[in-house]
Amino acid sequence: MSEINTYNKITTLIEELNGKPDRETMFRLKTLLAYAYVVQQPEDLVNGAICGTEALHLLEDIKAPNPEYVGTLYLTMGIISQYNLSYKVAYNYIHNAIQVLGPLEDSESQVLLATAWNVKGIILKQKGDISDALKAYQKAEHIYKKQNRPGKVAAILNNKGVTLEIENRAYEALKCYAEALEYADRAKDLKTQVSLKVNIAALLVKVNKVGAAQRYLGECLDMLPENDHFRLALIYRAYASAYWTENKFHKAIFHINKALEYAQKSGIIHAILVCQEYALGIYVDGKLYQQGMVYAHEILLSSRQVNVPVMTLGRVYTYIAQCILEDETYPQYFKQYDTISRFIDQPKEIFDNILVFIDKMERIDLVRLGIECVAKYYEKVGNYKEAMKHYKSLANDFTEEYKNSKEQMLFRFYEEIEKDKNQEALNHQIQLLEQQQEISKQLKTFAHSVSHDLKSPLRTINGYSQLVLKRAKGKLDDNSIADLKTIIDTTSNMADLITNLLQLSKGDAGKVTTEMVNLNKVLYTIMQNLSVALMECSGLIKYTELPKIRGIKSFMVQLFQNLISNALKYRKKEEPPIIEVTYEDHQEHYHFCIKDNGIGIAADKIDLIFKPYTQLNEETEGSGIGLATCSKIVQLIGGEIWVKSVEGEGSEFWFSIRKDDH
């Protein structure tokens, strides 16, 4: 039923009512309204469900209802139930729709029938019945082609491609996408074109053609309106996946947060769950385990209310298992969530769950990771017989021949679809800026806080840490080795900071090399540095993608870390701290903001906070020079720093950094 036909029928029915509420006419009107909400405004499922439920009540007392409208109503309620992950209810509605619409021969009823077969395929796919799902899609495709609906054919071929990927039939999936693009272009179906390009981009990421994938995603962003929240969520999720593949976790985190934002706006539960699952994987793979478990908890919490796909649950359990194996501190934050706290005392349960769900996980890399986790667990608890069984499974099932043949098939298709693409532009060389001599003058008032003596204990800590690392090789576990490396890296960074400060204070500005600093990487470093503090207070750092600036990296780490540490320090006791890092683009400067939900600052004390050795709260530990250091660093780079705060509500620390115009 087309948008125009639906509108015309609604208008006609309203005219027929004309103040006389005929029961069957009301039934038809409510059915069409429900269908219009679901098909034309899928983000307004609540109103669709209300109209559909009212239509069902009206249907009970109608003796001979029009079968086309009955079939439309069952189809509509099936789509709503499928969006809400109520698969059993959805399946029953769709089954009834097919029974009612099947005998009808008019064109509109046949198109509705094909839509019902399509939804049935989606439901079967989510239940893991891949073979039956493909058969349902085939029936829908046949009807759509017979009715000459190229846009609908494109959508079906897209669904077939996604389903074929689950069985690792990647080359067949890409052939489906290619054929679907031809139909979508013929129909000028923008939404299906976007969905197809997102799916092709996802497959290109799998063969490390990230640049090509990002070009497809860029085209998608240019095509979509800002209010198409569902598809924008798909695009940003694909971007996150691309950066995740390259281990660029700071960018992956930014893009998956954008995807989650749009998914929440769409109100589509399935979209939200998929984005939460990707966020979980990115955080765990990036060793930010506590942040990842927030999303594991959210997904498992949803599983108590809706039917979360078994494939999703399998992946969630795999990431939880990875966290248990790699982070010995996991009990400290697992206990915060009732969905995973039981695994503290019963870790074996999570590994048993993986084996139950392993056959339902469509991604080969996650199947492999799941089996690997189970093998490592049994090795850790001393059950070497079980461990060897699973290691042997890895050796038998994941051969290089299989991997190579799959990659070669994907690469062949990539070469075909990329042959007309332009090569990516070469990166421009960044010219170094000359140091301003005023830096050394501005730093003189700050020089008393650093000296050569500060570097001596740092050298001692660094040296002994390296010595322990060398002597204990093969004796320490991976976590202990990682901790030692963190100590070595942190002391080295601190020594670099002191060296830079001393050189600047002596007027040796020429010896300090500026560089283009990626502030997103700076924030990722800080999140790792403060991981323990964040874990202890259940803190969360949110940030938008930040620009690159020319500066001194160690200064930027110190500046942002001091402000974020300050927000953690002055938090409210009754709620976890949430810290947001954003920026504004002005003509000559970037204005950065660190916003918190902490205790805030009294109005009469705001003018004191940037003075050295000032402590505004006697109950809080600190030297009183953290914000003074921030103030001096900002002055050195030609900017300003200021604060907005309401006592009891939180603070916003703002500072400006001059843009690099060269």
XYZ file of C-alpha atoms in Angstrom:
662
model
C 0.000 0.000 0.000
C 1.678 3.204 -1.153
C 1.908 6.415 0.879
C -0.444 8.225 -1.569
C -3.008 5.395 -1.534
C -2.927 5.261 2.268
C -3.476 9.025 2.481
C -6.330 8.939 -0.039
C -8.070 6.100 1.767
C -7.794 7.852 5.142
C -9.230 11.055 3.637
C -12.134 9.144 2.049
C -12.947 7.358 5.313
C -12.952 10.614 7.287
C -15.430 12.045 4.755
C -17.597 8.911 5.079
C -17.727 9.269 8.865
C -19.059 12.861 8.672
C -20.183 12.780 12.295
C -21.637 9.226 12.125
C -19.135 6.837 13.811
C -19.818 3.654 11.811
C -17.946 0.767 13.526
C -16.438 -0.779 10.381
C -15.446 2.610 8.998
C -13.721 3.399 12.317
C -11.982 0.002 12.139
C -10.659 0.764 8.662
C -9.564 4.257 9.690
C -7.688 3.035 12.787
C -6.058 0.275 10.731
C -4.828 2.722 8.087
C -3.588 5.171 10.736
C -1.667 2.383 12.491
C -0.170 1.257 9.165
C 0.760 4.845 8.247
C 2.506 5.396 11.583
C 4.531 2.193 11.281
C 5.448 2.420 7.592
C 5.774 6.179 7.093
C 6.868 7.159 10.642
C 8.611 4.103 12.157
C 9.936 6.239 15.023
C 6.359 6.786 16.243
C 5.548 3.172 17.108
C 3.633 4.150 20.252
C 0.863 5.902 18.312
C 0.886 3.077 15.781
C 0.432 0.524 18.571
C -2.424 2.559 20.112
C -4.306 2.798 16.804
C -3.632 -0.880 16.052
C -4.917 -2.014 19.452
C -8.083 0.067 19.013
C -8.589 -1.491 15.575
C -8.258 -4.999 17.052
C -11.000 -4.219 19.608
C -13.275 -2.871 16.881
C -12.618 -5.975 14.746
C -14.080 -8.287 17.416
C -17.674 -7.154 16.730
C -17.545 -6.901 12.925
C -19.164 -9.900 11.246
C -17.654 -9.723 7.746
C -14.680 -7.348 7.773
C -12.812 -6.448 4.591
C -9.970 -9.032 4.326
C -7.490 -6.494 2.895
C -7.878 -4.336 6.022
C -7.705 -7.353 8.354
C -4.499 -8.482 6.666
C -3.104 -4.940 6.858
C -3.884 -4.793 10.603
C -2.215 -8.162 11.336
C 0.816 -7.099 9.283
C 1.038 -3.778 11.132
C 0.827 -5.386 14.588
C 3.429 -7.948 13.514
C 5.854 -5.199 12.470
C 5.311 -3.357 15.786
C 5.906 -6.550 17.785
C 9.034 -7.330 15.730
C 10.443 -3.834 16.373
C 9.844 -4.418 20.102
C 11.595 -7.824 19.894
C 8.409 -9.718 20.853
C 9.168 -12.372 18.233
C 6.612 -14.991 19.263
C 3.751 -12.456 19.171
C 5.107 -10.979 15.930
C 5.328 -14.416 14.282
C 1.676 -15.179 15.096
C 0.461 -11.855 13.683
C 2.512 -12.304 10.495
C 1.302 -15.888 10.087
C -2.315 -14.631 10.267
C -1.540 -11.821 7.800
C -0.170 -14.315 5.263
C -3.240 -16.548 5.686
C -5.640 -13.628 5.093
C -3.742 -11.873 2.288
C -2.631 -14.991 0.394
C -5.897 -15.615 -1.527
C -6.308 -11.935 -2.526
C -5.165 -11.249 -6.089
C -5.277 -7.452 -6.375
C -1.923 -5.662 -6.644
C -2.011 -3.859 -3.276
C -2.892 -7.030 -1.354
C -0.066 -8.911 -3.073
C 2.417 -6.183 -2.097
C 1.184 -6.407 1.504
C 1.605 -10.201 1.315
C 5.213 -9.784 0.134
C 5.847 -7.388 3.031
C 4.507 -10.030 5.428
C 6.905 -12.640 3.989
C 9.744 -10.127 4.389
C 8.920 -9.526 8.071
C 8.636 -13.283 8.600
C 12.154 -13.645 7.192
C 13.469 -11.009 9.595
C 11.849 -12.769 12.571
C 13.232 -16.165 11.513
C 16.703 -14.647 11.079
C 16.614 -13.219 14.616
C 15.571 -16.644 15.945
C 18.534 -18.214 14.128
C 16.463 -20.112 11.511
C 18.606 -18.929 8.600
C 17.463 -21.449 5.995
C 13.753 -20.699 6.544
C 14.482 -16.969 6.629
C 16.072 -17.143 3.165
C 13.034 -19.063 1.851
C 10.704 -16.361 3.198
C 12.799 -13.629 1.533
C 12.702 -15.595 -1.732
C 8.880 -15.608 -1.696
C 8.775 -11.876 -0.992
C 11.302 -11.187 -3.779
C 9.255 -13.206 -6.273
C 6.055 -11.251 -5.512
C 7.774 -7.836 -5.560
C 9.383 -8.579 -8.941
C 6.038 -9.756 -10.332
C 4.410 -6.519 -9.128
C 7.289 -4.434 -10.565
C 8.340 -2.859 -7.255
C 12.106 -2.225 -7.700
C 12.467 -0.399 -4.382
C 10.934 -3.326 -2.511
C 13.097 -5.819 -4.430
C 16.169 -3.829 -3.352
C 15.087 -3.961 0.293
C 14.553 -7.741 0.138
C 17.937 -8.358 -1.517
C 19.510 -6.228 1.206
C 17.897 -8.410 3.889
C 19.062 -11.539 2.047
C 22.622 -10.202 2.001
C 22.599 -9.534 5.745
C 21.257 -13.042 6.389
C 23.846 -14.677 4.100
C 26.587 -12.906 6.076
C 25.409 -14.745 9.190
C 26.335 -18.031 7.482
C 29.674 -16.487 6.387
C 28.589 -16.582 2.729
C 30.253 -13.220 2.248
C 30.718 -13.305 -1.511
C 27.055 -14.254 -2.089
C 26.039 -11.446 0.268
C 28.050 -8.905 -1.706
C 26.485 -10.109 -4.968
C 23.060 -9.535 -3.359
C 24.074 -6.018 -2.339
C 25.341 -5.248 -5.850
C 22.064 -6.407 -7.437
C 20.080 -4.556 -4.782
C 21.916 -1.294 -5.559
C 20.790 -1.542 -9.189
C 17.142 -1.913 -8.124
C 17.443 0.867 -5.513
C 18.959 3.233 -8.116
C 16.143 2.390 -10.524
C 13.531 3.117 -7.839
C 15.416 6.197 -6.545
C 14.937 4.624 -3.089
C 17.218 6.754 -0.903
C 16.747 4.827 2.348
C 17.531 1.441 0.799
C 20.563 2.912 -1.017
C 21.897 4.109 2.334
C 21.286 0.747 4.053
C 23.054 -1.078 1.213
C 26.097 1.198 1.247
C 26.374 0.808 5.028
C 26.342 -3.000 4.647
C 28.939 -2.909 1.847
C 31.109 -0.634 3.995
C 30.865 -3.124 6.874
C 32.125 -5.923 4.624
C 34.967 -3.760 3.292
C 36.053 -3.167 6.888
C 36.360 -6.940 7.314
C 39.057 -7.049 4.617
C 40.816 -3.955 5.988
C 39.642 -1.673 3.152
C 38.804 0.985 5.727
C 39.401 3.971 3.450
C 36.958 2.633 0.868
C 34.418 1.858 3.601
C 34.652 5.394 4.954
C 34.007 6.825 1.484
C 30.762 4.857 1.277
C 29.745 6.057 4.741
C 30.572 9.657 3.845
C 28.268 9.371 0.827
C 25.538 8.039 3.124
C 25.826 10.989 5.508
C 25.515 13.410 2.599
C 22.353 11.630 1.393
C 20.399 11.465 4.670
C 18.306 14.145 6.389
C 19.203 14.933 10.003
C 15.904 13.498 11.304
C 16.466 9.964 9.942
C 17.756 8.851 13.331
C 17.608 5.103 12.666
C 19.845 5.162 9.568
C 22.180 7.754 11.082
C 22.671 5.296 13.942
C 23.589 2.601 11.380
C 26.126 4.891 9.696
C 27.876 5.999 12.881
C 27.940 2.398 14.108
C 29.698 1.407 10.868
C 32.178 4.273 11.331
C 32.856 3.018 14.864
C 33.448 -0.484 13.512
C 35.950 0.860 10.969
C 37.968 2.713 13.593
C 37.709 -0.281 15.928
C 39.292 -2.450 13.221
C 42.237 -0.011 13.094
C 42.516 0.007 16.928
C 41.718 3.733 16.959
C 39.669 3.376 20.099
C 39.239 7.081 20.845
C 37.559 7.586 17.456
C 35.607 4.334 17.738
C 34.261 5.427 21.145
C 33.234 8.837 19.804
C 31.356 7.363 16.830
C 29.623 4.590 18.788
C 28.418 7.216 21.277
C 26.960 9.173 18.333
C 25.325 5.966 17.085
C 23.809 5.331 20.519
C 22.511 8.902 20.636
C 20.690 8.498 17.305
C 19.470 4.989 18.194
C 17.923 6.333 21.402
C 16.228 9.102 19.417
C 14.830 6.540 16.973
C 13.190 4.615 19.817
C 13.806 1.339 17.961
C 14.884 -1.226 20.557
C 16.789 -3.424 18.106
C 18.902 -0.449 16.966
C 19.667 0.483 20.572
C 20.706 -3.084 21.442
C 23.027 -3.403 18.435
C 24.754 -0.107 19.254
C 25.091 -1.116 22.921
C 26.647 -4.400 21.810
C 29.225 -2.600 19.653
C 29.981 -0.177 22.494
C 30.572 -3.158 24.804
C 32.996 -4.746 22.326
C 34.917 -1.514 21.674
C 35.390 -0.701 25.362
C 36.439 -4.257 26.290
C 38.841 -4.510 23.336
C 40.249 -1.104 24.324
C 40.878 -2.417 27.864
C 38.292 -0.005 29.334
C 36.530 -2.904 31.000
C 34.452 -1.024 33.555
C 32.943 1.250 30.892
C 32.159 -1.822 28.791
C 30.294 -3.573 31.595
C 27.850 -0.661 31.722
C 26.578 -1.815 28.318
C 26.708 -5.529 29.208
C 24.422 -4.701 32.133
C 22.078 -2.624 29.929
C 21.688 -5.434 27.371
C 21.113 -8.143 29.996
C 18.643 -5.839 31.736
C 16.749 -5.481 28.443
C 16.701 -9.278 28.080
C 14.422 -9.420 31.143
C 11.803 -7.350 29.319
C 12.187 -8.217 25.618
C 13.475 -11.141 23.578
C 17.087 -10.162 22.952
C 18.428 -12.167 19.968
C 20.400 -15.242 21.022
C 23.315 -14.090 18.840
C 23.533 -10.859 20.830
C 23.466 -12.696 24.168
C 26.259 -14.996 22.994
C 28.451 -12.029 22.123
C 27.671 -10.292 25.434
C 28.705 -13.376 27.417
C 31.908 -13.618 25.364
C 32.905 -10.031 26.190
C 32.084 -10.557 29.888
C 34.290 -13.664 29.829
C 37.109 -11.692 28.197
C 36.826 -9.124 30.985
C 37.016 -11.829 33.687
C 40.133 -13.347 32.096
C 42.003 -10.093 31.437
C 41.124 -7.846 34.395
C 41.717 -9.170 37.912
C 39.873 -6.173 39.408
C 36.570 -7.142 37.769
C 34.809 -8.073 41.088
C 35.097 -4.426 42.196
C 32.755 -3.186 39.470
C 30.800 -6.387 38.684
C 29.192 -6.061 42.128
C 27.521 -2.806 41.019
C 25.275 -4.650 38.542
C 22.808 -7.335 39.579
C 22.884 -8.817 36.049
C 26.559 -9.846 36.260
C 27.400 -9.831 39.990
C 26.742 -13.589 40.263
C 29.738 -14.270 38.001
C 32.066 -13.069 40.782
C 31.462 -16.278 42.749
C 30.443 -18.458 39.794
C 32.749 -17.541 36.880
C 32.310 -21.004 35.307
C 28.681 -20.140 34.517
C 29.700 -17.470 32.004
C 31.970 -19.885 30.115
C 29.225 -22.529 30.061
C 26.899 -19.903 28.593
C 29.384 -19.200 25.793
C 29.340 -22.866 24.727
C 25.522 -22.789 24.637
C 25.443 -19.725 22.385
C 28.568 -20.370 20.311
C 26.710 -21.763 17.281
C 24.486 -18.678 17.134
C 27.297 -16.115 16.834
C 27.577 -15.180 13.166
C 30.929 -13.388 13.322
C 33.846 -15.791 12.930
C 36.174 -13.588 14.993
C 33.767 -13.713 17.953
C 33.251 -17.476 17.677
C 36.997 -17.854 17.788
C 37.292 -15.449 20.729
C 34.545 -17.331 22.597
C 36.246 -20.725 22.208
C 39.588 -19.144 23.123
C 38.080 -17.700 26.328
C 36.687 -21.103 27.316
C 40.061 -22.769 26.650
C 41.938 -20.141 28.693
C 39.483 -20.477 31.565
C 39.983 -24.241 31.844
C 43.743 -23.748 31.575
C 43.587 -21.155 34.374
C 41.651 -23.458 36.734
C 43.956 -26.400 35.963
C 41.561 -28.522 33.893
C 44.086 -29.112 31.108
C 42.098 -31.897 29.468
C 39.151 -29.558 28.762
C 41.506 -26.749 27.794
C 43.259 -28.914 25.203
C 39.908 -30.018 23.765
C 38.967 -26.420 23.004
C 42.439 -25.456 21.793
C 42.234 -28.424 19.394
C 38.848 -27.125 18.192
C 40.495 -23.800 17.396
C 43.259 -25.494 15.438
C 40.817 -27.615 13.407
C 38.083 -25.045 12.704
C 40.059 -21.895 11.939
C 42.604 -22.743 9.291
C 44.529 -20.183 7.300
C 43.134 -21.741 4.104
C 39.579 -20.836 5.123
C 40.570 -17.349 6.176
C 42.529 -16.689 3.007
C 39.842 -17.999 0.653
C 37.218 -15.795 2.319
C 39.442 -12.731 2.118
C 40.280 -13.427 -1.519
C 36.591 -13.594 -2.449
C 35.873 -10.345 -0.673
C 38.903 -8.695 -2.224
C 37.786 -9.688 -5.741
C 34.440 -8.045 -5.214
C 36.081 -4.989 -3.660
C 38.256 -4.570 -6.746
C 35.146 -4.635 -8.953
C 33.193 -1.992 -7.042
C 36.224 0.197 -6.432
C 37.705 0.349 -9.931
C 35.979 3.661 -10.758
C 36.777 5.299 -7.428
C 39.351 8.036 -7.114
C 42.393 7.393 -4.991
C 42.332 8.915 -1.546
C 44.014 12.316 -1.346
C 47.547 12.302 0.019
C 48.048 13.646 3.517
C 49.477 17.141 3.530
C 52.767 17.709 5.319
C 52.360 19.746 8.461
C 54.723 22.745 8.638
C 56.329 23.428 11.994
C 55.542 26.727 13.649
C 58.299 28.924 15.032
C 58.386 29.177 18.798
C 57.308 32.445 20.301
C 59.958 33.985 22.506
C 57.338 35.315 24.940
C 56.851 31.721 26.209
C 60.045 31.838 28.241
C 59.088 35.158 29.859
C 55.609 33.965 30.804
C 56.999 30.807 32.394
C 59.418 32.501 34.808
C 56.732 33.083 37.474
C 55.881 29.398 37.235
C 59.423 28.012 37.406
C 59.494 27.668 41.238
C 57.120 24.652 41.041
C 59.574 22.533 39.019
C 63.270 21.813 39.376
C 65.949 19.350 38.327
C 65.478 17.515 41.622
C 61.980 16.402 40.544
C 63.454 14.234 37.810
C 65.714 12.271 40.152
C 62.991 10.224 41.937
C 61.244 9.712 38.598
C 64.437 8.237 37.120
C 64.726 5.958 40.151
C 61.115 4.721 39.837
C 61.475 4.243 36.094
C 64.808 2.433 36.393
C 63.708 0.040 39.127
C 60.441 -0.686 37.267
C 62.379 -1.625 34.133
C 64.730 -3.760 36.225
C 61.804 -5.620 37.849
C 60.231 -6.113 34.420
C 63.450 -7.611 33.048
C 64.154 -9.856 36.075
C 60.575 -11.093 36.414
C 60.167 -12.014 32.765
C 58.090 -15.191 32.594
C 57.188 -15.028 36.299
C 54.520 -12.310 36.327
C 51.032 -12.535 34.841
C 49.920 -10.275 31.971
C 48.141 -7.809 34.276
C 51.218 -7.278 36.448
C 53.397 -6.739 33.378
C 50.856 -4.235 32.039
C 50.898 -2.401 35.390
C 54.702 -2.140 35.300
C 54.626 -0.815 31.748
C 52.059 1.781 32.814
C 54.421 2.930 35.603
C 57.299 3.195 33.119
C 55.211 5.119 30.575
C 53.772 7.465 33.211
C 57.153 8.358 34.723
C 58.603 8.910 31.239
C 55.721 11.240 30.375
C 56.203 13.125 33.645
C 59.921 13.469 32.989
C 59.158 14.865 29.510
C 56.769 17.378 31.035
C 59.383 18.551 33.545
C 62.036 18.802 30.816
C 59.749 20.960 28.704
C 58.852 23.196 31.629
C 62.483 23.660 32.637
C 63.602 24.456 29.103
C 60.828 26.983 28.711
C 61.544 28.582 32.090
C 65.224 29.046 31.094
C 64.213 30.619 27.797
C 65.216 27.561 25.730
C 61.959 27.627 23.808
C 63.757 26.527 20.662
C 64.523 23.171 22.245
C 60.837 22.421 22.836
C 59.264 20.909 19.740
C 55.617 21.584 19.072
C 53.556 19.109 17.104
C 50.017 18.544 15.905
C 48.343 17.052 18.980
C 45.320 14.771 18.531
C 43.224 15.701 21.574
C 41.076 12.563 21.149
C 44.195 10.442 21.765
C 45.048 12.692 24.702
C 41.635 11.951 26.238
C 42.024 8.220 25.618
C 45.403 8.319 27.428
C 43.798 10.166 30.340
C 40.968 7.616 30.558
C 43.604 4.900 30.910
C 45.619 6.954 33.444
C 42.510 7.561 35.550
C 40.952 4.109 35.083
C 41.378 3.186 38.766
C 39.904 6.490 39.981
C 36.990 6.125 37.536
C 36.367 2.560 38.664
C 36.368 3.492 42.377
C 33.669 6.134 41.935
C 31.789 4.583 38.941
C 32.696 7.711 36.966
C 31.918 8.230 33.269
C 33.679 10.495 30.753
C 31.711 11.596 27.676
C 33.235 13.629 24.849
C 32.556 14.867 21.352
C 35.240 14.450 18.686
C 37.876 17.105 19.390
C 40.071 18.974 16.876
C 43.819 18.664 16.414
C 45.841 21.618 17.739
C 49.497 22.614 17.527
C 51.131 22.422 20.912
C 53.125 20.366 23.360
C 51.487 16.979 23.977
C 52.668 16.620 27.583
C 51.156 20.022 28.412
C 47.829 19.012 26.888
C 47.754 15.769 28.893
C 48.537 17.708 32.066
C 45.905 20.376 31.334
C 43.006 18.040 30.537
C 43.958 15.481 33.219
C 44.145 18.112 35.970
C 40.687 19.426 35.097
C 39.144 15.935 34.842
C 40.847 14.832 38.097
C 39.467 17.963 39.723
C 35.955 16.973 38.611
C 36.406 13.474 40.081
C 37.793 14.895 43.311
C 34.934 17.348 43.917
C 32.095 14.949 43.101
C 28.874 14.438 45.015
C 28.888 11.530 47.456
C 25.401 10.358 46.516
C 25.798 9.998 42.729
C 28.496 8.848 40.273
C 30.403 11.646 38.520
C 29.591 12.307 34.854
C 32.176 14.438 33.043
C 31.506 15.896 29.579
C 34.290 17.232 27.345
C 33.116 19.465 24.472
C 34.356 22.404 22.409
C 33.166 25.395 20.376
C 34.777 26.588 17.140
C 35.384 30.354 17.189
C 37.132 32.542 14.612
C 40.683 32.440 16.007
C 40.384 30.079 18.978
C 38.839 26.814 20.035
C 36.926 27.066 23.329
C 37.038 23.802 25.326
C 34.703 22.902 28.194
C 35.044 20.316 30.996
C 31.596 20.013 32.576
C 30.783 17.974 35.699
C 27.818 17.198 37.939
C 29.801 17.705 41.153
C 29.405 19.868 44.243
C 30.067 23.136 42.409
C 31.872 26.243 43.709
C 30.501 28.999 45.931
C 30.209 32.335 44.090
C 32.518 34.136 46.533
C 35.329 31.607 45.956
C 35.386 31.439 42.155
C 38.054 34.175 41.901
C 40.412 32.178 44.183
C 40.513 28.792 42.485
C 43.363 29.486 40.018
C 45.717 30.816 42.726
C 48.522 28.437 43.842
C 48.074 26.436 47.052
C 44.362 27.297 47.330
C 42.213 24.543 48.842
C 38.472 25.290 48.796
C 37.469 22.085 50.566
C 39.459 20.970 53.620
C 37.991 17.443 53.399
C 39.542 16.852 49.963
C 43.185 15.840 49.544
C 45.405 17.803 47.175
C 48.355 20.181 46.850
C 46.338 23.172 45.694
C 48.453 23.734 42.567
C 46.479 21.639 40.021
C 44.249 24.463 38.753
C 47.119 26.953 39.051
C 49.116 24.684 36.726
C 46.188 24.658 34.276
C 46.044 28.439 34.351
C 49.764 28.796 33.587
C 49.681 26.227 30.750
C 46.754 28.040 29.111
C 48.581 31.372 29.439
C 51.688 29.860 27.842
C 49.741 28.798 24.758
C 48.142 32.221 24.353
C 44.703 31.375 25.740
C 42.425 32.167 28.656
C 40.766 30.007 31.321
C 37.576 30.671 33.261
C 34.874 28.832 35.203
C 31.079 28.839 35.441
C 29.623 27.128 38.488
C 26.479 26.790 40.582
C 27.045 25.476 44.077
C 25.385 22.093 44.483
C 24.853 21.591 40.726
C 28.318 21.318 39.169
C 30.944 23.324 37.305
C 32.027 24.154 33.754
C 35.744 24.875 33.255
C 36.367 26.704 29.961
C 39.669 27.520 28.285
C 40.681 28.771 24.851
C 43.479 27.538 22.557
C 44.634 29.463 19.512
C 44.025 27.724 16.176
C 46.888 26.602 13.959
C 46.465 28.627 10.764
C 49.587 27.379 8.977
